[in-house]
Amino acid sequence: MNRIFRHLPIKAKLFSMLFFSTILSLIIAMLLLAIVEIAQMKNEIRSDLEAMGRLVADRSTAALVFDDVEVALESLQALSDLSHVTDVCMYKQQGEKFTSKHKLLKKQCPARMDGLLTQFQKNQLFVFVPVWLDDEQVGGLLIIADLSQKLERKLKYIGLVLLVFFSASMIAFFLTAPILNWVSSPLKKLADIAHKISTDKNYALRAKKNSNDEIGVLVDAFNNMLTTVDIQNRKLETAINNYLALYDNNPSMVFHLNLKGRILSVNRFGARQLGLTVNQIVDKSIFDFVHPDDRGASRALFDLCLLNPTKVYKEEVRKICFDDRIIWVRESARVLEEDDERRNFLLVCEDVTEAKMLSEKVAYQASHDALTGLVNRREFDIHVQQIVEEAQINHSVHALGYLDLDQFKVINDTCGHLAGDELLRQLGDELKKNMRHQDVLARLGGDEFGVLMLNCSVDEALHVSEKLRSIVCDFQFGWEDRCFNVGVSIGVALINHVCGNAVDILKEADAACYAAKDKGRNRVHLFSPDDEELASRQGEMQWVEKIQRGIEEDKFCLYGQTIISVDDGNEEIIFETLVRYKNEQGGIVGPGAFLPAAERYNIISALDKQVIAKLFQWLSEHPQFLNELAHCSLNLSGLTLTDESMLGFIDQQFAYWKIPTEKICFEITETAAISNLTFAQQFIHSLRQRGCSISLDDFGSGLSSFAYLKNLPVDYLKIDGQFVKDILDDKVDHAMVESINSVGHVMGKKTIAEFVENDEILAKLKSLGVDYAQGYGIAAPKPLDELL
């Protein structure tokens, strides 16, 4: 019943409620009316019978006393005449029946009056009235009435009344139907609108308000709710569209997978990356798109996710696209707990192909030389270290070759750096083509190459090195309309279980290479621990680190050696600046130990710059000595002449320390000047323009000293000490000193003789007219502070 009522429309519910309430009201009214009317009827009949009974009882007193039956029956007749009275019984004082009157054949008077009471029994009324005489009961009267006809007439009356009520209720019920429509119609329209909105999803519809009662309030609230829902729906649609756009166009591949790797969904960008549509990808296995070599790693990634569902794991793998194109992706995976307690995978793949290629390119560039494409010095050192460790473990034998091109500088200087680069590129390709497949060829820098010969005996190493030398010698390099040949010096060092570390091996090969150059170039030299020449070379290499550390930690100190005028009347203050190295024990090391290494390994320019800076600082800190100083000289190496930054550095130091340029004389060796004649001329000219003087050191040691002298605008000629020290005993040395002094004076240059070890040599120089003298016979070198 409840189920049926719940599904009725509201109008039917209202009608049902009105109908059932009316019927129920009528039923209750009928019951109440019947109960009240019947009770009232019974009470009235009982009261009437009791009253008539008392009258009859009073009249029957004498009949009872005198046992006069006829008089008693006459008294009872008045009661018996009543239509509803069926029996009238009179009893004596002793209780037995005295007389009675009956209408029905069935006589109902009890034989005795004991226990008789006034009461109703079904449709009968029993009224008992005692008969009194002077406060003494002399008998009793029982009246029995049948109420059936009375009840029937009463019920007919009640039915008539109810019929009237029912008719009136029905009339009222149908008259109220329009009112029910007024109530239910707005609600039905509201329900129809709600249904239409729910069906069409058109939240712009609104319910019509017809009244200001509670239904009107409901309509207003409903319309306001629709407005809110419409706004929220639009926002939700916008958010969904944005999310879908973000999901589909997100530059990441987003997969929803089951635990077996089956694709449940994928965004459009991910499908496009694989060259397929979303429908073509869904329900396929994710491993169908993973490179075979990476499937193991991909499966392991999902296994890790299952072991730790709350964590995100990442892996870089290759994906195979529909057109067989391979892309690199960075996979991020985690477990998703669904609402139905099922577990799936969320897989987000970021395309890192460009980054991977760039990374590989950077890694390649980090390990390969940009010019030749060969392994670079860093990567070569790693290979050497690995082979050294391998040799120490398994006692294998390998070899390291250090190649330095001969005459490469000629091509660079005559044709330019572009030609030099092209030569290195072509030579690199030629050497690579002729290498054993297991060997490693590298460009170590400049015109130097390295070869790591694996599993190679001494004879094999020398054979391979000789073959490489022949390839370089036979190679002809053409540039524009010119053709060049170059040679190569190769140093070979063995790698075995007793050798040193990788650094030592490289030093040994480098030393062997320099030994090959010293022996005439274009040859192969094998390193041997017993080779004295190589030992000396290695000693120089050990000095390289000391020199560099000495420059950084300011371990070089300056000394000065006085230069005097041979003319006794000239007391000018002149000295030559000399450099010394202070070792860890505080001892002073002369320049002969470290200058060859500094020049050979191209760190002499840095040392020259530090000497200049320290000298200028010292002069600036002693202004009185600076004022009295005629000039001081300091040496510049041949490599410094070609350093393009040196002149700028010198200008900077002059300006910073405010040293007068005429106080400084730069010494350049004759050999360095001749070997770098063009640079020397430019350098000397620039310094002299600044006001500095120039001294040509060790003059006379060159093969064509006088021929070059005209092209070198110097102020002083420093006669090579090899001629000066034996001038007293050797006529040739005497003639050389005399001729150098004479030619120098003719060209307007002053002369300085070095290695003056005693007064006799000084006297001889004075007789020849030499201007200045320097040597231990005059003054030994001492720290600058001791010159004050």
GROMACS .gro file of C-alpha atoms in nm, residues 38 41-42 45-46 49 84-87 104 106-110 117-127 142-151:
model
   37
   38ILE     CA    1  -2.889   0.372   2.125
   41MET     CA    2  -3.285   0.529   2.374
   42LYS     CA    3  -3.210   0.256   2.628
   45ILE     CA    4  -3.697   0.327   2.791
   46ARG     CA    5  -3.547   0.216   3.124
   49LEU     CA    6  -4.043   0.156   3.250
   84HIS     CA    7  -4.227  -0.315   2.351
   85VAL     CA    8  -4.313  -0.490   2.684
   86THR     CA    9  -4.337  -0.865   2.632
   87ASP     CA   10  -4.372  -0.991   2.991
  104LEU     CA   11  -4.547  -1.413   2.348
  106LYS     CA   12  -4.264  -1.815   2.525
  107LYS     CA   13  -4.299  -1.703   2.882
  108GLN     CA   14  -3.986  -1.551   3.025
  109CYS     CA   15  -4.083  -1.478   3.391
  110PRO     CA   16  -3.848  -1.646   3.637
  117LEU     CA   17  -3.190  -0.666   3.885
  118THR     CA   18  -3.254  -0.397   3.629
  119GLN     CA   19  -3.027  -0.480   3.334
  120PHE     CA   20  -2.992  -0.512   2.958
  121GLN     CA   21  -2.939  -0.854   2.800
  122LYS     CA   22  -2.883  -0.840   2.427
  123ASN     CA   23  -3.197  -0.677   2.282
  124GLN     CA   24  -3.399  -0.717   2.603
  125LEU     CA   25  -3.438  -0.488   2.902
  126PHE     CA   26  -3.516  -0.633   3.244
  127VAL     CA   27  -3.655  -0.379   3.492
  142LEU     CA   28  -4.037  -0.751   3.683
  143ILE     CA   29  -4.090  -0.586   3.345
  144ILE     CA   30  -3.933  -0.749   3.038
  145ALA     CA   31  -3.914  -0.534   2.725
  146ASP     CA   32  -3.799  -0.634   2.372
  147LEU     CA   33  -3.597  -0.347   2.220
  148SER     CA   34  -3.544  -0.500   1.872
  149GLN     CA   35  -3.805  -0.287   1.697
  150LYS     CA   36  -3.690   0.026   1.881
  151LEU     CA   37  -3.327  -0.045   1.781
   0.00000   0.00000   0.00000
